Short mmCIF file of C-alpha atoms and ligand atoms in Angstrom, two decimals:
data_model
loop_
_atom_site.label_atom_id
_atom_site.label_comp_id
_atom_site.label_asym_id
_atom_site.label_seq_id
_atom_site.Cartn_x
_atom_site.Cartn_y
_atom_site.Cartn_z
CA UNK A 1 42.78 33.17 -25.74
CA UNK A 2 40.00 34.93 -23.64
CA UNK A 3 36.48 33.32 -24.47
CA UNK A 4 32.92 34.15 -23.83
CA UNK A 5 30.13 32.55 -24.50
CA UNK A 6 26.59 32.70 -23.67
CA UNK A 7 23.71 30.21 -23.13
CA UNK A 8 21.54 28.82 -25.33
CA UNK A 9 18.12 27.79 -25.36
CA UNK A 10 17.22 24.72 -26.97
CA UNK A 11 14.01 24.16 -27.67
CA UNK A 12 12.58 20.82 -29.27
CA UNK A 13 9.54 19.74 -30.39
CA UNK A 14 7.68 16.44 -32.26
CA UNK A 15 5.25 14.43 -31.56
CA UNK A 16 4.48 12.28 -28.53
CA UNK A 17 6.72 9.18 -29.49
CA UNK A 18 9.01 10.93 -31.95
CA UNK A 19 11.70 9.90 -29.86
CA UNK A 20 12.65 13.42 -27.79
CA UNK A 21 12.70 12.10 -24.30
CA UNK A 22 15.12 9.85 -25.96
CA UNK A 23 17.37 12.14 -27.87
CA UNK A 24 17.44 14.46 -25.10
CA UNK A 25 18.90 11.88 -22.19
CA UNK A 26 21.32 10.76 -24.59
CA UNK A 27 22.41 15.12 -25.38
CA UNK A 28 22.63 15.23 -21.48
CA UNK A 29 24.47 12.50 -21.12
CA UNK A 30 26.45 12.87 -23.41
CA UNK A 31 27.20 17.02 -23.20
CA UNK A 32 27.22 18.09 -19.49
CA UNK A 33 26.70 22.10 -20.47
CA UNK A 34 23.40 21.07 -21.25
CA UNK A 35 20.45 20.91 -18.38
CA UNK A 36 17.04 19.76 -18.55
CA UNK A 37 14.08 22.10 -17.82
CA UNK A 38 11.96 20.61 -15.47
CA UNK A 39 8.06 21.34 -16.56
CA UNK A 40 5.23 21.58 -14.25
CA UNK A 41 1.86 19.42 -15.46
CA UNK A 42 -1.25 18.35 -14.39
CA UNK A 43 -0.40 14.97 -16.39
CA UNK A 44 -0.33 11.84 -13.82
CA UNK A 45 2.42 10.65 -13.04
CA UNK A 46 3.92 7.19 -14.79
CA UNK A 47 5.12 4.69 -12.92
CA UNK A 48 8.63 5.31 -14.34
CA UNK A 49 8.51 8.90 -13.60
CA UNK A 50 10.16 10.79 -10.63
CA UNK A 51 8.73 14.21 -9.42
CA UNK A 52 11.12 16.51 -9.75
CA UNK A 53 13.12 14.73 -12.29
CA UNK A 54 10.98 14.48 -15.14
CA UNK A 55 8.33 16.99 -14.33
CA UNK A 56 6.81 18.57 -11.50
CA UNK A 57 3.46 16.91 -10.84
CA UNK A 58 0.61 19.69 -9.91
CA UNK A 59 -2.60 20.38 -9.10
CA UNK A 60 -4.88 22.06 -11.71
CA UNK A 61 -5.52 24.73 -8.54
CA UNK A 62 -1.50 25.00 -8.54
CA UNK A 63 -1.14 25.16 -12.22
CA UNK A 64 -3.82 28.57 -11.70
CA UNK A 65 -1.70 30.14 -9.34
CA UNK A 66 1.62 29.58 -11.01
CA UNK A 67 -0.31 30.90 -14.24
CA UNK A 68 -1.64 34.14 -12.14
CA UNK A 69 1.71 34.80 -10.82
CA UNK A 70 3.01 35.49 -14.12
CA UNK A 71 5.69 32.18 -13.15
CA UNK A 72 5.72 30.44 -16.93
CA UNK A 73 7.76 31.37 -19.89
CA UNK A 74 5.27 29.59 -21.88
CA UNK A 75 2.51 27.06 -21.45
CA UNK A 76 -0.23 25.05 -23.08
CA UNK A 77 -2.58 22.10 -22.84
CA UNK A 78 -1.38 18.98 -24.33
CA UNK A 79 -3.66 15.72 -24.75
CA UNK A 80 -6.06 16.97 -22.22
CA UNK A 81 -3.57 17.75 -19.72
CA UNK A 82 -1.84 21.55 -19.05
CA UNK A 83 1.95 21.98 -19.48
CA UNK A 84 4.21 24.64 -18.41
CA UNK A 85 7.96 25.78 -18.13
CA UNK A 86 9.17 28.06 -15.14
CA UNK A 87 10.82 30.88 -15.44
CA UNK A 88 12.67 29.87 -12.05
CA UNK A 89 13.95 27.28 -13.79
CA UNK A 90 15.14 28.28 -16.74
CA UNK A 91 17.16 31.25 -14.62
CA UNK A 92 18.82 29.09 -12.10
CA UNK A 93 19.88 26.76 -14.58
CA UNK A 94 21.47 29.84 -17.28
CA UNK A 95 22.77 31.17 -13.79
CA UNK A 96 24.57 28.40 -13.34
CA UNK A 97 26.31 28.64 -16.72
CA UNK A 98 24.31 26.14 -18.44
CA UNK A 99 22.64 25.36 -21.84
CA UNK A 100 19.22 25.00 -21.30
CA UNK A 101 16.79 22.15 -22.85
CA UNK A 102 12.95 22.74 -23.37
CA UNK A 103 11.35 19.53 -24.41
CA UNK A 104 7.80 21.18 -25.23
CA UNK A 105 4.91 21.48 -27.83
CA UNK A 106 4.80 23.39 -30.98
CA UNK A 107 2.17 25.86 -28.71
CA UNK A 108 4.71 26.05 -26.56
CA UNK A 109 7.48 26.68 -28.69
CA UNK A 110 5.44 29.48 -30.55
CA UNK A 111 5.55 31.53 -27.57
CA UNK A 112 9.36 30.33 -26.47
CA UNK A 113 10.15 31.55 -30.25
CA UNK A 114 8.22 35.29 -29.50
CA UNK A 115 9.63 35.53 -26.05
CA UNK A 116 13.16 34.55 -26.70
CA UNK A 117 13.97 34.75 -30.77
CA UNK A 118 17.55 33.68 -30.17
CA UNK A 119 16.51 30.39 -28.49
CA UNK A 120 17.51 27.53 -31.37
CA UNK A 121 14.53 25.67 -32.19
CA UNK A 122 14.50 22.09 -33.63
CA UNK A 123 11.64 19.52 -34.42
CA UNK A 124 11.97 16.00 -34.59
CA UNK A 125 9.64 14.40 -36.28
CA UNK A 126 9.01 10.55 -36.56
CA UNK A 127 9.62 8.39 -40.01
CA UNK A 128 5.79 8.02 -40.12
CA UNK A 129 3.17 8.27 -38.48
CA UNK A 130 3.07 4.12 -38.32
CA UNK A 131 5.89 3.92 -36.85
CA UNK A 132 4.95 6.51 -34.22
CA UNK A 133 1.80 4.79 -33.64
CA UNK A 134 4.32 0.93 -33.11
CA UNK A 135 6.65 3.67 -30.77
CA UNK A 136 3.72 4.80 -28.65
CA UNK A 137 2.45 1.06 -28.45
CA UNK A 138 6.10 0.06 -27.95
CA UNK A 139 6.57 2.17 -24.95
CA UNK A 140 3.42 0.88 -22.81
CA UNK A 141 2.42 4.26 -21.18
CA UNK A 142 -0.45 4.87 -22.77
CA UNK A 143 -3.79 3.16 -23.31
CA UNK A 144 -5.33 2.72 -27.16
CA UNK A 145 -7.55 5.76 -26.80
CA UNK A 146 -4.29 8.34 -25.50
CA UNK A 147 -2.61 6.29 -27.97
CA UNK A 148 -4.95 7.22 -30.76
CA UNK A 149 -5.61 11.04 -29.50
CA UNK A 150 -1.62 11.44 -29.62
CA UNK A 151 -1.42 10.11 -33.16
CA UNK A 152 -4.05 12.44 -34.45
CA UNK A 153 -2.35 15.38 -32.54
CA UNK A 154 0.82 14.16 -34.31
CA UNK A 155 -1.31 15.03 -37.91
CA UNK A 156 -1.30 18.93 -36.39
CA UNK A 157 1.72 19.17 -35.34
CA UNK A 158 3.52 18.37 -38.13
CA UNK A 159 2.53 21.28 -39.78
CA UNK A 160 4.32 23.63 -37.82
CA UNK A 161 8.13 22.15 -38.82
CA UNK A 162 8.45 25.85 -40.88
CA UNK A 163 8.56 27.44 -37.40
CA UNK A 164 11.50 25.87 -36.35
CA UNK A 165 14.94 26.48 -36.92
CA UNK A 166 15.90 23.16 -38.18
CA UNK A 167 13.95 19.65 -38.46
CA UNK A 168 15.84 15.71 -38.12
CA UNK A 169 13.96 12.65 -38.71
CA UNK A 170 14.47 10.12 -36.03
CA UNK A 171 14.23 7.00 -37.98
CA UNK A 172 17.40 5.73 -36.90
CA UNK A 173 18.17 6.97 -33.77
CA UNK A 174 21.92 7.25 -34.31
CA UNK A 175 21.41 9.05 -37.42
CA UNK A 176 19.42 11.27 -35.52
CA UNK A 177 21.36 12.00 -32.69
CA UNK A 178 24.66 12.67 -34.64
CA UNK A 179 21.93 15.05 -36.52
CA UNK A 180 21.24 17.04 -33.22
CA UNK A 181 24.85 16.87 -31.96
CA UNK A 182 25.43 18.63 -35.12
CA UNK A 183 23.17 21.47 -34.88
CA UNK A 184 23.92 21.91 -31.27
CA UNK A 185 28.33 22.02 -32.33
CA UNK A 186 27.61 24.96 -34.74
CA UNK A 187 25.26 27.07 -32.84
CA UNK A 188 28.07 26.90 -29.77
CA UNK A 189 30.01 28.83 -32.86
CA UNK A 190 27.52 30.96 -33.85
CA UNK A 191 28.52 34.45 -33.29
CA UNK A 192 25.70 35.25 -31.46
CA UNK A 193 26.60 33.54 -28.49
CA UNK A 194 30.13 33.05 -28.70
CA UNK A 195 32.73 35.75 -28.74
CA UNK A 196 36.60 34.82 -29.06
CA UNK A 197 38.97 37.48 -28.10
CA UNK A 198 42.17 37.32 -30.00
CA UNK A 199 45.41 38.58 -28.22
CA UNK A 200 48.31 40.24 -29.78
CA UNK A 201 50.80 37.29 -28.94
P1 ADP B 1 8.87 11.19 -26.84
O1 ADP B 1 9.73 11.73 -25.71
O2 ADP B 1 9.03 11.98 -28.10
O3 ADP B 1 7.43 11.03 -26.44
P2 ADP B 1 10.33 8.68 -26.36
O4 ADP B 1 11.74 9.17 -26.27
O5 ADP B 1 9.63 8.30 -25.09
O6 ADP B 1 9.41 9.73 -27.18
O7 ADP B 1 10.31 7.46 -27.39
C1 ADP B 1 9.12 6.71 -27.63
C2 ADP B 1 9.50 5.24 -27.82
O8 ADP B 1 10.18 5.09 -29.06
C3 ADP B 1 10.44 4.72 -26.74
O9 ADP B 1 10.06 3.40 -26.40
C4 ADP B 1 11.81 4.75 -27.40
O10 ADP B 1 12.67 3.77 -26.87
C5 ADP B 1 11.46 4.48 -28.86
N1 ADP B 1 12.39 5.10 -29.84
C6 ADP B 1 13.02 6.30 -29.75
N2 ADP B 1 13.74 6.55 -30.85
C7 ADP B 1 13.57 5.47 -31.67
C8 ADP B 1 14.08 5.12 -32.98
N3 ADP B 1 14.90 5.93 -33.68
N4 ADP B 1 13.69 3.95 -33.51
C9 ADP B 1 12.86 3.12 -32.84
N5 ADP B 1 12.34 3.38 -31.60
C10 ADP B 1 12.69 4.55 -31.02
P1 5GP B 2 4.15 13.69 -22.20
O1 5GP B 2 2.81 13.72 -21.54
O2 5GP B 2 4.28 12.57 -23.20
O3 5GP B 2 5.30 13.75 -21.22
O4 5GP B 2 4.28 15.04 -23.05
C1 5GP B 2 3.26 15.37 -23.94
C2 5GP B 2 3.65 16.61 -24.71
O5 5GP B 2 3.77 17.73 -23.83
C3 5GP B 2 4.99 16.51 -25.46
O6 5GP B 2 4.78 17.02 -26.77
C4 5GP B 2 5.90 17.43 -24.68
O7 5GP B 2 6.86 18.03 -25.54
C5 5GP B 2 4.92 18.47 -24.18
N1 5GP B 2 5.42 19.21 -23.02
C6 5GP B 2 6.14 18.74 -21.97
N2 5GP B 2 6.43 19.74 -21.11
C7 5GP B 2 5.90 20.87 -21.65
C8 5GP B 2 5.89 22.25 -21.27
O8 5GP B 2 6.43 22.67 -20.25
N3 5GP B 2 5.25 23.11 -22.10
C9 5GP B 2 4.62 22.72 -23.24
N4 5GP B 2 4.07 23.66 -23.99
N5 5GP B 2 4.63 21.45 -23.65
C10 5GP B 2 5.25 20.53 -22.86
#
């Protein structure tokens, strides 16, 4: 049997806390056809956080020249800080035969979903928005004011979900992954990017 298949774009979305740095390491761990898209920011840096691993840590003057040089498939500012995926990235990455992951905001995703309409698009979104605010607390990056900013974001995003493609609730997290997993299986299938050729014998 002679098999094609092509990439696909996953795109997810929720709000800070939801749980998608989460999902996403365990989709990557757990499928190795997927890759992470490394974003460039103007966020600090956590302690936690690599450069190059988790994003690219840049200069606002940076960010500029990126922007002027036409180098993002999308960007935005998030909680006072500017985001943005590379279209370098997201090349090498499909030239290397791989699934590509976009963990990014629904602003970003907007203009992922105009840019590239057969990307799949999914938003997690948190139990409520009391637990988010005990998951954001929980995690002990951010200080009560981010903390509070991030919740009330959480109030906007929300109402995007229609835009997506499909929406899972992380309240368990197992649940939520098997969820994803799901989703992820049957677009592999989908016709659009996967073409079986059958043979005569
Ligand atoms: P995001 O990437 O969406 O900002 P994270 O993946 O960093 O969110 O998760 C935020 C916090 O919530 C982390 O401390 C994580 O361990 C925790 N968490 C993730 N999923 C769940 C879940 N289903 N139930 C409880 N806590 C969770
Ligand atoms: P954090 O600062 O917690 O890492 O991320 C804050 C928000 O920025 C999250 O909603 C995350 O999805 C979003 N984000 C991360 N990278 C990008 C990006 O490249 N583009 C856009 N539009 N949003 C991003």
């Amino acid at each position: 049997m002679i098999e094609h298949r092509e990439q696909m774009l996953l795109v997810i979305s929720g709000p800070s806390g939801t749980g998608k740095g989460t999902l996403a390491s365990m989709l990557l761990k757990e499928d190795p056809s997927f890759a992470f898209s490394i974003s460039a920011t103007t966020r600090p840096r956590r302690d936690y956080e690599e450069e190059g691993v988790h994003y690219f840590f840049i200069s606002e003057e940076k960010f500029d020249a990126l922007l002027r040089q036409g180098e993002f498939l999308e960007h935005a500012e998030v909680h006072g800080h500017r985001y943005g995926t590379l279209k370098s990235q997201v090349r090498s990455l499909m030239d290397q035969g791989r699934n590509v992951l976009l963990d990014i905001d629904t602003q970003g995703a907007r203009q992922v979903l105009q840019n590239a309409p057969d990307c799949v698009s999914v938003f997690i979104a948190p139990p409520s928005f009391g637990a988010l605010r005990e998951r954001l607390e929980g995690r002990n990056t951010d200080g009560p004011d981010e903390i509070a900013r991030r919740v009330s974001y959480a109030h906007e995003e929300v109402r995007h979900i229609r835009m997506y493609e499909y929406a899972v609730v992380n309240d368990d997290l197992q649940t939520a992954f098997s969820q994803l997993k799901s989703i992820v299986e049957a677009e592999k299938q989908s016709t659009a990017r996967y073409m079986p050729e059958v043979g005569e014998e």
